[in-house]
Structure formats: structure tokens, C-alpha cells
Amino acid sequence: MENRMLTLNNGVEIPQLGLGVFRSEPGAETAYAVSCALEAGYRHIDTAAAYRNEKDVAQGIKDSDVPRSEIFITSKLSTEDIRAGNAQEGAKRSLGNLQTDYIDLYLIHWPCPGYAKAYETLQRLYEEKKFRAVGVSNFEVKHLDDLEARGFVTPAVNQIELHPTFRQKTVKPYSEGKGILIEAWSPLGGRDFLLVDHPVIAGIAQKHGKTGAQILIRWHIEDGNIVIPKSVKKDRIKENADVFGFALDAEDMAKIAAMDTGRRSYWDPNRWE
């Protein structure tokens, strides 16, 4: 499997394409998906404490026989630990669940009350080499500005809802202007709002002889996003990675750009206020 490496603002490299396990059932389903992905050539797995499947990610890695040093693991601190001021305990729990001495990228999952204190703790753990990089998820401009005003290390990544119907026209360029890479969650539109059969995507897929999912993933690749499509089916996981042998042209990109509605499909990061 071909992949593309991006460089975070601290010099660490991250595979642009990874496997997401949000909504993968804890237990055998997640472990199987991870082992299939690693067998197919994926080297980036994205999980979170809130998904309740970190242990199963660890099992999938063990089942694959791929060395830990070759795998980029992303996980996230839960809102429960953020709000309770338990960032250190939550991070150590993730390290234990993942059966690893370090996590490649660890994120604040949501900007809920207590996020600044939690990020300060993550920064300290980063300095102690428990994480190779730290970042945030679902942060708006005001939250990023708050971290900067406090003098904290610049997040390496901002993981946000992003797909053709919600292109994040404010947060994405602002983050990138600060040297923060964008990682897209629900990159295909999400389970309840899948865009793989959208007429525009279907037309472009037919033109290139690809699936709708492949077109959407390729769009993220060309848009510079880290992209983590979720699947638990072996054939689909392999198919989703076959996106480096073709390119979208200007007409394709213009048609996809016109799909933007500016409306979220899921949770608003401002809800915590």
C-alpha cells in the first residue's frame, strides 16, 4: 500500500491516511479491523478513550505482528477526565490500554471546561516523552487563541468534522496558518450522512472508475487533510487505501467545492458553553 507522510510542526512524520475506529464495536470487531488494516499496509490507527476500544486496538496490533515502531497511534483524552481534572490519570490509562510506552499523538478530545489545564498536563507529558506530539480535537479559533495566549506549545493537529458538505472554511485555514495540521473525522460524511452515493460524488466516481469512498478520501488527500476513514470490513479497508494511483482534476474539485452547505452533521464544539 502506498501512503503519503506529512510532517507535524515538531518534525514528527504522520501517515496522511489512517484507519479510524470511532463506532467500531469494542472487542473482536475493532481488533480485527486494526489487524486487517495493518496487513493491508496502513500504519496509522486513530482511537480515543471515549470509544472504549483502545485495548482492542492494542490486540489488533499484537495480532498483526507489525512492529510497534512502525505504527503511528493517535488517541484522545476523554471529556470526563478533562472536566474532572484527571488528565494525567486519563493519559496513563490510555498508555496502559494501548500497551505501549508512548503514544505518537495525543489529543484533547473536546474543548469542554478544564481543557486548558488538561492541555498543560499533556504538554508536560509530551516533554517527558510519553507522547511524540500533542494536539486538540474539535477546537474553534477562540480555543486555539486561548492556548496560544497561555503560552502553551502549539498543537500539532486539530482533528475536526470535515467533509465536502462541511468544509470548515474558518477553522481549517486558521489552524493551517498556525502550523497546525487538520485531521478530518467523519471524512465520508459520517454513518448517518454518508456522501458516497451523493450524485456529485457518484458522477466523479464513475468518471475515474472508483468508488464514492475513494473519491472522498482522495479529495481529502488533495486538500492536505489527514484522513481516517472507518471500516470493519477487510475488503473495504483495503479498497479505501487504493487512492494514490489517480488524481482529481480542477473540474472535479470545483464540483465538490460546490457541495458545501456550511452546516455540521454532528456536535457543535461551542455546546460546552
PDB file of C-alpha atoms in Angstrom:
ATOM      1  CA  MET A   1       0.000   0.000   0.000  1.00  0.00           C
ATOM      2  CA  GLU A   2       1.261   3.446  -0.924  1.00  0.00           C
ATOM      3  CA  ASN A   3       0.854   6.229   1.606  1.00  0.00           C
ATOM      4  CA  ARG A   4       1.963   9.811   1.993  1.00  0.00           C
ATOM      5  CA  MET A   5       3.768  11.187   5.028  1.00  0.00           C
ATOM      6  CA  LEU A   6       3.090  14.663   6.385  1.00  0.00           C
ATOM      7  CA  THR A   7       5.361  16.464   8.821  1.00  0.00           C
ATOM      8  CA  LEU A   8       3.972  17.859  12.064  1.00  0.00           C
ATOM      9  CA  ASN A   9       5.178  21.199  13.420  1.00  0.00           C
ATOM     10  CA  ASN A  10       7.662  19.442  15.731  1.00  0.00           C
ATOM     11  CA  GLY A  11       9.239  17.424  12.909  1.00  0.00           C
ATOM     12  CA  VAL A  12       7.437  14.134  13.598  1.00  0.00           C
ATOM     13  CA  GLU A  13       6.048  12.416  10.493  1.00  0.00           C
ATOM     14  CA  ILE A  14       2.451  11.163  10.354  1.00  0.00           C
ATOM     15  CA  PRO A  15       0.877   8.954   7.676  1.00  0.00           C
ATOM     16  CA  GLN A  16      -1.749  11.032   5.876  1.00  0.00           C
ATOM     17  CA  LEU A  17      -4.126   8.072   5.559  1.00  0.00           C
ATOM     18  CA  GLY A  18      -5.113   6.045   8.607  1.00  0.00           C
ATOM     19  CA  LEU A  19      -7.847   3.821   9.990  1.00  0.00           C
ATOM     20  CA  GLY A  20     -10.401   5.378  12.319  1.00  0.00           C
ATOM     21  CA  VAL A  21     -12.156   3.161  14.879  1.00  0.00           C
ATOM     22  CA  PHE A  22     -14.903   5.530  16.059  1.00  0.00           C
ATOM     23  CA  ARG A  23     -18.068   3.404  16.254  1.00  0.00           C
ATOM     24  CA  SER A  24     -16.106   0.178  15.797  1.00  0.00           C
ATOM     25  CA  GLU A  25     -17.542  -2.158  18.416  1.00  0.00           C
ATOM     26  CA  PRO A  26     -15.226  -2.820  21.356  1.00  0.00           C
ATOM     27  CA  GLY A  27     -13.860  -6.346  21.299  1.00  0.00           C
ATOM     28  CA  ALA A  28     -13.189  -8.611  18.353  1.00  0.00           C
ATOM     29  CA  GLU A  29     -14.610  -6.243  15.721  1.00  0.00           C
ATOM     30  CA  THR A  30     -12.110  -3.471  16.438  1.00  0.00           C
ATOM     31  CA  ALA A  31      -9.166  -5.865  16.850  1.00  0.00           C
ATOM     32  CA  TYR A  32      -9.997  -7.494  13.511  1.00  0.00           C
ATOM     33  CA  ALA A  33     -10.304  -4.156  11.707  1.00  0.00           C
ATOM     34  CA  VAL A  34      -6.943  -2.990  13.048  1.00  0.00           C
ATOM     35  CA  SER A  35      -5.151  -6.218  12.125  1.00  0.00           C
ATOM     36  CA  CYS A  36      -6.707  -6.122   8.626  1.00  0.00           C
ATOM     37  CA  ALA A  37      -5.631  -2.513   8.169  1.00  0.00           C
ATOM     38  CA  LEU A  38      -2.063  -3.230   9.225  1.00  0.00           C
ATOM     39  CA  GLU A  39      -1.972  -6.270   6.954  1.00  0.00           C
ATOM     40  CA  ALA A  40      -3.146  -4.034   4.094  1.00  0.00           C
ATOM     41  CA  GLY A  41      -0.308  -1.584   4.747  1.00  0.00           C
ATOM     42  CA  TYR A  42      -1.929   1.045   6.978  1.00  0.00           C
ATOM     43  CA  ARG A  43       0.437   2.420   9.586  1.00  0.00           C
ATOM     44  CA  HIS A  44      -1.799   4.952  11.342  1.00  0.00           C
ATOM     45  CA  ILE A  45      -4.606   3.983  13.746  1.00  0.00           C
ATOM     46  CA  ASP A  46      -6.845   6.624  15.345  1.00  0.00           C
ATOM     47  CA  THR A  47      -8.708   5.770  18.541  1.00  0.00           C
ATOM     48  CA  ALA A  48      -9.857   7.541  21.738  1.00  0.00           C
ATOM     49  CA  ALA A  49     -10.599   6.765  25.360  1.00  0.00           C
ATOM     50  CA  ALA A  50     -14.252   7.618  24.680  1.00  0.00           C
ATOM     51  CA  TYR A  51     -14.503   4.909  22.014  1.00  0.00           C
ATOM     52  CA  ARG A  52     -13.866   2.242  24.673  1.00  0.00           C
ATOM     53  CA  ASN A  53     -11.726   0.254  22.246  1.00  0.00           C
ATOM     54  CA  GLU A  54      -8.124   1.243  22.992  1.00  0.00           C
ATOM     55  CA  LYS A  55      -7.454  -2.243  24.410  1.00  0.00           C
ATOM     56  CA  ASP A  56      -8.803  -3.779  21.210  1.00  0.00           C
ATOM     57  CA  VAL A  57      -6.542  -1.573  19.108  1.00  0.00           C
ATOM     58  CA  ALA A  58      -3.649  -2.977  21.126  1.00  0.00           C
ATOM     59  CA  GLN A  59      -4.889  -6.519  20.470  1.00  0.00           C
ATOM     60  CA  GLY A  60      -5.193  -5.832  16.744  1.00  0.00           C
ATOM     61  CA  ILE A  61      -1.628  -4.553  16.671  1.00  0.00           C
ATOM     62  CA  LYS A  62      -0.460  -7.650  18.536  1.00  0.00           C
ATOM     63  CA  ASP A  63      -2.342  -9.910  16.131  1.00  0.00           C
ATOM     64  CA  SER A  64      -0.731  -8.220  13.129  1.00  0.00           C
ATOM     65  CA  ASP A  65       2.912  -8.846  14.027  1.00  0.00           C
ATOM     66  CA  VAL A  66       3.767  -5.363  12.703  1.00  0.00           C
ATOM     67  CA  PRO A  67       6.397  -3.801  14.994  1.00  0.00           C
ATOM     68  CA  ARG A  68       5.099  -1.049  17.281  1.00  0.00           C
ATOM     69  CA  SER A  69       7.837   1.248  15.998  1.00  0.00           C
ATOM     70  CA  GLU A  70       6.269   1.184  12.520  1.00  0.00           C
ATOM     71  CA  ILE A  71       2.781   2.186  13.715  1.00  0.00           C
ATOM     72  CA  PHE A  72       1.525   5.709  14.386  1.00  0.00           C
ATOM     73  CA  ILE A  73      -1.117   5.642  17.145  1.00  0.00           C
ATOM     74  CA  THR A  74      -3.413   8.569  17.855  1.00  0.00           C
ATOM     75  CA  SER A  75      -5.657   8.634  20.919  1.00  0.00           C
ATOM     76  CA  LYS A  76      -7.605  11.253  22.856  1.00  0.00           C
ATOM     77  CA  LEU A  77      -8.298  12.304  26.431  1.00  0.00           C
ATOM     78  CA  SER A  78     -11.947  11.848  27.392  1.00  0.00           C
ATOM     79  CA  THR A  79     -14.233  14.719  28.344  1.00  0.00           C
ATOM     80  CA  GLU A  80     -14.811  13.034  31.713  1.00  0.00           C
ATOM     81  CA  ASP A  81     -11.109  13.241  32.525  1.00  0.00           C
ATOM     82  CA  ILE A  82     -10.830  16.783  31.159  1.00  0.00           C
ATOM     83  CA  ARG A  83     -13.702  18.070  33.282  1.00  0.00           C
ATOM     84  CA  ALA A  84     -12.580  16.198  36.402  1.00  0.00           C
ATOM     85  CA  GLY A  85      -9.007  17.479  36.144  1.00  0.00           C
ATOM     86  CA  ASN A  86      -7.733  13.930  35.678  1.00  0.00           C
ATOM     87  CA  ALA A  87      -5.636  14.446  32.552  1.00  0.00           C
ATOM     88  CA  GLN A  88      -2.576  12.653  33.913  1.00  0.00           C
ATOM     89  CA  GLU A  89      -4.613   9.673  35.084  1.00  0.00           C
ATOM     90  CA  GLY A  90      -6.518   9.527  31.788  1.00  0.00           C
ATOM     91  CA  ALA A  91      -3.337   9.663  29.725  1.00  0.00           C
ATOM     92  CA  LYS A  92      -1.730   6.905  31.784  1.00  0.00           C
ATOM     93  CA  ARG A  93      -4.883   4.825  31.346  1.00  0.00           C
ATOM     94  CA  SER A  94      -4.626   5.229  27.563  1.00  0.00           C
ATOM     95  CA  LEU A  95      -0.969   4.191  27.655  1.00  0.00           C
ATOM     96  CA  GLY A  96      -1.920   1.099  29.638  1.00  0.00           C
ATOM     97  CA  ASN A  97      -4.887   0.212  27.438  1.00  0.00           C
ATOM     98  CA  LEU A  98      -2.755   0.548  24.314  1.00  0.00           C
ATOM     99  CA  GLN A  99       0.049  -1.496  25.911  1.00  0.00           C
ATOM    100  CA  THR A 100       2.685   0.985  24.840  1.00  0.00           C
ATOM    101  CA  ASP A 101       5.338   3.155  26.473  1.00  0.00           C
ATOM    102  CA  TYR A 102       4.422   6.117  24.276  1.00  0.00           C
ATOM    103  CA  ILE A 103       1.574   7.391  22.108  1.00  0.00           C
ATOM    104  CA  ASP A 104       2.516   9.089  18.858  1.00  0.00           C
ATOM    105  CA  LEU A 105      -0.202  11.758  19.029  1.00  0.00           C
ATOM    106  CA  TYR A 106      -2.457  12.504  21.986  1.00  0.00           C
ATOM    107  CA  LEU A 107      -5.347  14.956  21.680  1.00  0.00           C
ATOM    108  CA  ILE A 108      -7.730  16.895  23.905  1.00  0.00           C
ATOM    109  CA  HIS A 109     -10.966  15.379  22.587  1.00  0.00           C
ATOM    110  CA  TRP A 110     -13.293  18.377  23.091  1.00  0.00           C
ATOM    111  CA  PRO A 111     -12.915  21.954  24.362  1.00  0.00           C
ATOM    112  CA  CYS A 112     -15.029  21.266  27.437  1.00  0.00           C
ATOM    113  CA  PRO A 113     -14.450  23.072  30.749  1.00  0.00           C
ATOM    114  CA  GLY A 114     -10.960  22.310  32.010  1.00  0.00           C
ATOM    115  CA  TYR A 115      -9.376  21.895  28.570  1.00  0.00           C
ATOM    116  CA  ALA A 116      -6.593  24.427  29.213  1.00  0.00           C
ATOM    117  CA  LYS A 117      -5.456  22.739  32.411  1.00  0.00           C
ATOM    118  CA  ALA A 118      -5.642  19.361  30.675  1.00  0.00           C
ATOM    119  CA  TYR A 119      -3.579  20.603  27.751  1.00  0.00           C
ATOM    120  CA  GLU A 120      -0.941  21.900  30.159  1.00  0.00           C
ATOM    121  CA  THR A 121      -0.695  18.399  31.627  1.00  0.00           C
ATOM    122  CA  LEU A 122      -0.402  16.865  28.157  1.00  0.00           C
ATOM    123  CA  GLN A 123       2.369  19.328  27.364  1.00  0.00           C
ATOM    124  CA  ARG A 124       4.277  18.160  30.422  1.00  0.00           C
ATOM    125  CA  LEU A 125       3.811  14.508  29.446  1.00  0.00           C
ATOM    126  CA  TYR A 126       4.998  15.381  25.947  1.00  0.00           C
ATOM    127  CA  GLU A 127       8.140  16.874  27.466  1.00  0.00           C
ATOM    128  CA  GLU A 128       8.540  13.615  29.407  1.00  0.00           C
ATOM    129  CA  LYS A 129       8.428  11.698  26.078  1.00  0.00           C
ATOM    130  CA  LYS A 130       5.125   9.950  26.821  1.00  0.00           C
ATOM    131  CA  PHE A 131       3.789  11.435  23.579  1.00  0.00           C
ATOM    132  CA  ARG A 132       5.654  12.194  20.378  1.00  0.00           C
ATOM    133  CA  ALA A 133       3.204  15.037  19.693  1.00  0.00           C
ATOM    134  CA  VAL A 134       0.158  16.644  21.308  1.00  0.00           C
ATOM    135  CA  GLY A 135      -2.841  18.315  19.752  1.00  0.00           C
ATOM    136  CA  VAL A 136      -6.523  19.052  20.001  1.00  0.00           C
ATOM    137  CA  SER A 137      -9.807  17.928  18.533  1.00  0.00           C
ATOM    138  CA  ASN A 138     -12.903  19.994  17.750  1.00  0.00           C
ATOM    139  CA  PHE A 139     -11.218  23.281  18.689  1.00  0.00           C
ATOM    140  CA  GLU A 140     -12.578  26.530  17.268  1.00  0.00           C
ATOM    141  CA  VAL A 141     -10.462  29.615  16.614  1.00  0.00           C
ATOM    142  CA  LYS A 142     -11.185  31.051  20.065  1.00  0.00           C
ATOM    143  CA  HIS A 143      -9.975  27.868  21.751  1.00  0.00           C
ATOM    144  CA  LEU A 144      -6.754  27.852  19.738  1.00  0.00           C
ATOM    145  CA  ASP A 145      -6.222  31.517  20.577  1.00  0.00           C
ATOM    146  CA  ASP A 146      -6.701  30.734  24.265  1.00  0.00           C
ATOM    147  CA  LEU A 147      -3.964  28.079  24.204  1.00  0.00           C
ATOM    148  CA  GLU A 148      -1.631  30.471  22.404  1.00  0.00           C
ATOM    149  CA  ALA A 149      -2.328  33.276  24.875  1.00  0.00           C
ATOM    150  CA  ARG A 150      -1.395  30.939  27.724  1.00  0.00           C
ATOM    151  CA  GLY A 151       1.972  30.275  26.102  1.00  0.00           C
ATOM    152  CA  PHE A 152       1.393  26.557  25.537  1.00  0.00           C
ATOM    153  CA  VAL A 153       3.112  24.550  22.830  1.00  0.00           C
ATOM    154  CA  THR A 154       1.304  24.899  19.502  1.00  0.00           C
ATOM    155  CA  PRO A 155      -0.925  21.872  18.854  1.00  0.00           C
ATOM    156  CA  ALA A 156       0.429  19.588  16.150  1.00  0.00           C
ATOM    157  CA  VAL A 157      -3.051  18.646  14.918  1.00  0.00           C
ATOM    158  CA  ASN A 158      -6.632  19.882  15.142  1.00  0.00           C
ATOM    159  CA  GLN A 159      -8.971  16.976  14.423  1.00  0.00           C
ATOM    160  CA  ILE A 160     -12.356  18.298  13.283  1.00  0.00           C
ATOM    161  CA  GLU A 161     -15.501  17.270  11.450  1.00  0.00           C
ATOM    162  CA  LEU A 162     -14.668  17.897   7.815  1.00  0.00           C
ATOM    163  CA  HIS A 163     -16.140  16.616   4.557  1.00  0.00           C
ATOM    164  CA  PRO A 164     -17.404  18.175   1.295  1.00  0.00           C
ATOM    165  CA  THR A 165     -20.675  19.433   2.799  1.00  0.00           C
ATOM    166  CA  PHE A 166     -18.894  20.981   5.799  1.00  0.00           C
ATOM    167  CA  ARG A 167     -15.514  22.272   4.671  1.00  0.00           C
ATOM    168  CA  GLN A 168     -14.584  24.253   7.793  1.00  0.00           C
ATOM    169  CA  LYS A 169     -13.788  27.439   5.861  1.00  0.00           C
ATOM    170  CA  THR A 170     -12.721  29.314   9.012  1.00  0.00           C
ATOM    171  CA  VAL A 171     -11.079  26.794  11.330  1.00  0.00           C
ATOM    172  CA  LYS A 172      -9.124  24.911   8.660  1.00  0.00           C
ATOM    173  CA  PRO A 173      -7.215  27.863   7.145  1.00  0.00           C
ATOM    174  CA  TYR A 174      -6.744  29.438  10.575  1.00  0.00           C
ATOM    175  CA  SER A 175      -5.250  26.235  12.004  1.00  0.00           C
ATOM    176  CA  GLU A 176      -3.022  25.694   8.995  1.00  0.00           C
ATOM    177  CA  GLY A 177      -1.845  29.285   9.221  1.00  0.00           C
ATOM    178  CA  LYS A 178      -0.593  28.479  12.722  1.00  0.00           C
ATOM    179  CA  GLY A 179       1.252  25.384  11.513  1.00  0.00           C
ATOM    180  CA  ILE A 180      -1.437  23.025  12.834  1.00  0.00           C
ATOM    181  CA  LEU A 181      -2.349  20.141  10.524  1.00  0.00           C
ATOM    182  CA  ILE A 182      -6.003  19.277  10.017  1.00  0.00           C
ATOM    183  CA  GLU A 183      -7.249  15.746  10.604  1.00  0.00           C
ATOM    184  CA  ALA A 184     -10.746  15.042   9.321  1.00  0.00           C
ATOM    185  CA  TRP A 185     -13.201  12.971  11.295  1.00  0.00           C
ATOM    186  CA  SER A 186     -16.331  11.687   9.553  1.00  0.00           C
ATOM    187  CA  PRO A 187     -14.391  12.249   6.299  1.00  0.00           C
ATOM    188  CA  LEU A 188     -17.044  10.450   4.243  1.00  0.00           C
ATOM    189  CA  GLY A 189     -19.860  12.440   5.820  1.00  0.00           C
ATOM    190  CA  GLY A 190     -20.436  10.084   8.741  1.00  0.00           C
ATOM    191  CA  ARG A 191     -22.529   6.951   9.240  1.00  0.00           C
ATOM    192  CA  ASP A 192     -25.806   8.852   9.268  1.00  0.00           C
ATOM    193  CA  PHE A 193     -24.882  11.299   6.500  1.00  0.00           C
ATOM    194  CA  LEU A 194     -22.756   9.262   4.094  1.00  0.00           C
ATOM    195  CA  LEU A 195     -21.834  11.099   0.918  1.00  0.00           C
ATOM    196  CA  VAL A 196     -20.545   8.101  -1.041  1.00  0.00           C
ATOM    197  CA  ASP A 197     -23.749   7.980  -3.121  1.00  0.00           C
ATOM    198  CA  HIS A 198     -24.214  11.741  -3.442  1.00  0.00           C
ATOM    199  CA  PRO A 199     -24.897  12.486  -7.152  1.00  0.00           C
ATOM    200  CA  VAL A 200     -21.805  14.682  -7.495  1.00  0.00           C
ATOM    201  CA  ILE A 201     -19.529  12.095  -5.864  1.00  0.00           C
ATOM    202  CA  ALA A 202     -21.137   9.239  -7.795  1.00  0.00           C
ATOM    203  CA  GLY A 203     -20.590  11.057 -11.088  1.00  0.00           C
ATOM    204  CA  ILE A 204     -16.911  11.697 -10.352  1.00  0.00           C
ATOM    205  CA  ALA A 205     -16.504   8.089  -9.195  1.00  0.00           C
ATOM    206  CA  GLN A 206     -17.912   6.810 -12.480  1.00  0.00           C
ATOM    207  CA  LYS A 207     -15.580   9.108 -14.413  1.00  0.00           C
ATOM    208  CA  HIS A 208     -12.496   7.703 -12.674  1.00  0.00           C
ATOM    209  CA  GLY A 209     -13.683   4.114 -12.270  1.00  0.00           C
ATOM    210  CA  LYS A 210     -13.509   4.425  -8.488  1.00  0.00           C
ATOM    211  CA  THR A 211     -15.906   4.101  -5.565  1.00  0.00           C
ATOM    212  CA  GLY A 212     -17.554   7.089  -3.935  1.00  0.00           C
ATOM    213  CA  ALA A 213     -15.486   6.469  -0.808  1.00  0.00           C
ATOM    214  CA  GLN A 214     -12.266   6.511  -2.811  1.00  0.00           C
ATOM    215  CA  ILE A 215     -13.232   9.849  -4.380  1.00  0.00           C
ATOM    216  CA  LEU A 216     -13.947  11.371  -0.970  1.00  0.00           C
ATOM    217  CA  ILE A 217     -10.699  10.074   0.520  1.00  0.00           C
ATOM    218  CA  ARG A 218      -8.753  11.322  -2.492  1.00  0.00           C
ATOM    219  CA  TRP A 219     -10.383  14.747  -2.069  1.00  0.00           C
ATOM    220  CA  HIS A 220      -9.081  14.888   1.499  1.00  0.00           C
ATOM    221  CA  ILE A 221      -5.607  13.837   0.350  1.00  0.00           C
ATOM    222  CA  GLU A 222      -5.518  16.621  -2.230  1.00  0.00           C
ATOM    223  CA  ASP A 223      -6.949  19.109   0.273  1.00  0.00           C
ATOM    224  CA  GLY A 224      -3.993  18.397   2.589  1.00  0.00           C
ATOM    225  CA  ASN A 225      -6.018  16.751   5.367  1.00  0.00           C
ATOM    226  CA  ILE A 226      -5.034  13.742   7.432  1.00  0.00           C
ATOM    227  CA  VAL A 227      -7.900  11.360   6.746  1.00  0.00           C
ATOM    228  CA  ILE A 228      -9.057   8.401   8.877  1.00  0.00           C
ATOM    229  CA  PRO A 229     -11.993   6.555   7.244  1.00  0.00           C
ATOM    230  CA  LYS A 230     -13.603   3.897   9.411  1.00  0.00           C
ATOM    231  CA  SER A 231     -14.484   0.396   8.245  1.00  0.00           C
ATOM    232  CA  VAL A 232     -14.567  -3.029   9.851  1.00  0.00           C
ATOM    233  CA  LYS A 233     -14.710  -4.958   6.562  1.00  0.00           C
ATOM    234  CA  LYS A 234     -11.429  -6.331   5.227  1.00  0.00           C
ATOM    235  CA  ASP A 235     -12.171  -5.660   1.546  1.00  0.00           C
ATOM    236  CA  ARG A 236     -13.423  -2.131   2.252  1.00  0.00           C
ATOM    237  CA  ILE A 237     -10.392  -1.302   4.390  1.00  0.00           C
ATOM    238  CA  LYS A 238      -8.116  -2.372   1.541  1.00  0.00           C
ATOM    239  CA  GLU A 239     -10.231  -0.561  -1.053  1.00  0.00           C
ATOM    240  CA  ASN A 240     -10.181   2.685   0.926  1.00  0.00           C
ATOM    241  CA  ALA A 241      -6.387   2.709   0.720  1.00  0.00           C
ATOM    242  CA  ASP A 242      -6.321   2.480  -3.071  1.00  0.00           C
ATOM    243  CA  VAL A 243      -6.382   6.248  -3.570  1.00  0.00           C
ATOM    244  CA  PHE A 244      -2.847   7.127  -4.629  1.00  0.00           C
ATOM    245  CA  GLY A 245      -2.918   5.950  -8.241  1.00  0.00           C
ATOM    246  CA  PHE A 246      -5.159   8.704  -9.594  1.00  0.00           C
ATOM    247  CA  ALA A 247      -5.877  12.405  -9.111  1.00  0.00           C
ATOM    248  CA  LEU A 248      -8.919  14.641  -9.196  1.00  0.00           C
ATOM    249  CA  ASP A 249      -8.828  17.384 -11.808  1.00  0.00           C
ATOM    250  CA  ALA A 250      -9.866  21.022 -11.439  1.00  0.00           C
ATOM    251  CA  GLU A 251     -13.405  20.294 -12.636  1.00  0.00           C
ATOM    252  CA  ASP A 252     -13.807  17.540 -10.036  1.00  0.00           C
ATOM    253  CA  MET A 253     -12.529  19.785  -7.259  1.00  0.00           C
ATOM    254  CA  ALA A 254     -14.857  22.618  -8.302  1.00  0.00           C
ATOM    255  CA  LYS A 255     -17.888  20.318  -8.269  1.00  0.00           C
ATOM    256  CA  ILE A 256     -17.010  19.014  -4.814  1.00  0.00           C
ATOM    257  CA  ALA A 257     -16.392  22.552  -3.532  1.00  0.00           C
ATOM    258  CA  ALA A 258     -19.926  23.477  -4.585  1.00  0.00           C
ATOM    259  CA  MET A 259     -21.339  20.796  -2.266  1.00  0.00           C
ATOM    260  CA  ASP A 260     -20.512  22.816   0.853  1.00  0.00           C
ATOM    261  CA  THR A 261     -23.554  23.759   2.952  1.00  0.00           C
ATOM    262  CA  GLY A 262     -21.650  25.173   5.934  1.00  0.00           C
ATOM    263  CA  ARG A 263     -23.754  23.003   8.235  1.00  0.00           C
ATOM    264  CA  ARG A 264     -22.423  20.465  10.708  1.00  0.00           C
ATOM    265  CA  SER A 265     -23.720  16.921  10.688  1.00  0.00           C
ATOM    266  CA  TYR A 266     -22.727  16.276  14.299  1.00  0.00           C
ATOM    267  CA  TRP A 267     -21.868  18.012  17.571  1.00  0.00           C
ATOM    268  CA  ASP A 268     -21.039  21.691  17.853  1.00  0.00           C
ATOM    269  CA  PRO A 269     -17.810  22.425  19.801  1.00  0.00           C
ATOM    270  CA  ASN A 270     -19.485  25.526  21.206  1.00  0.00           C
ATOM    271  CA  ARG A 271     -22.050  23.414  23.051  1.00  0.00           C
ATOM    272  CA  TRP A 272     -19.832  23.301  26.125  1.00  0.00           C
ATOM    273  CA  GLU A 273     -20.596  26.972  26.739  1.00  0.00           C
TER     274      GLU A 273
END
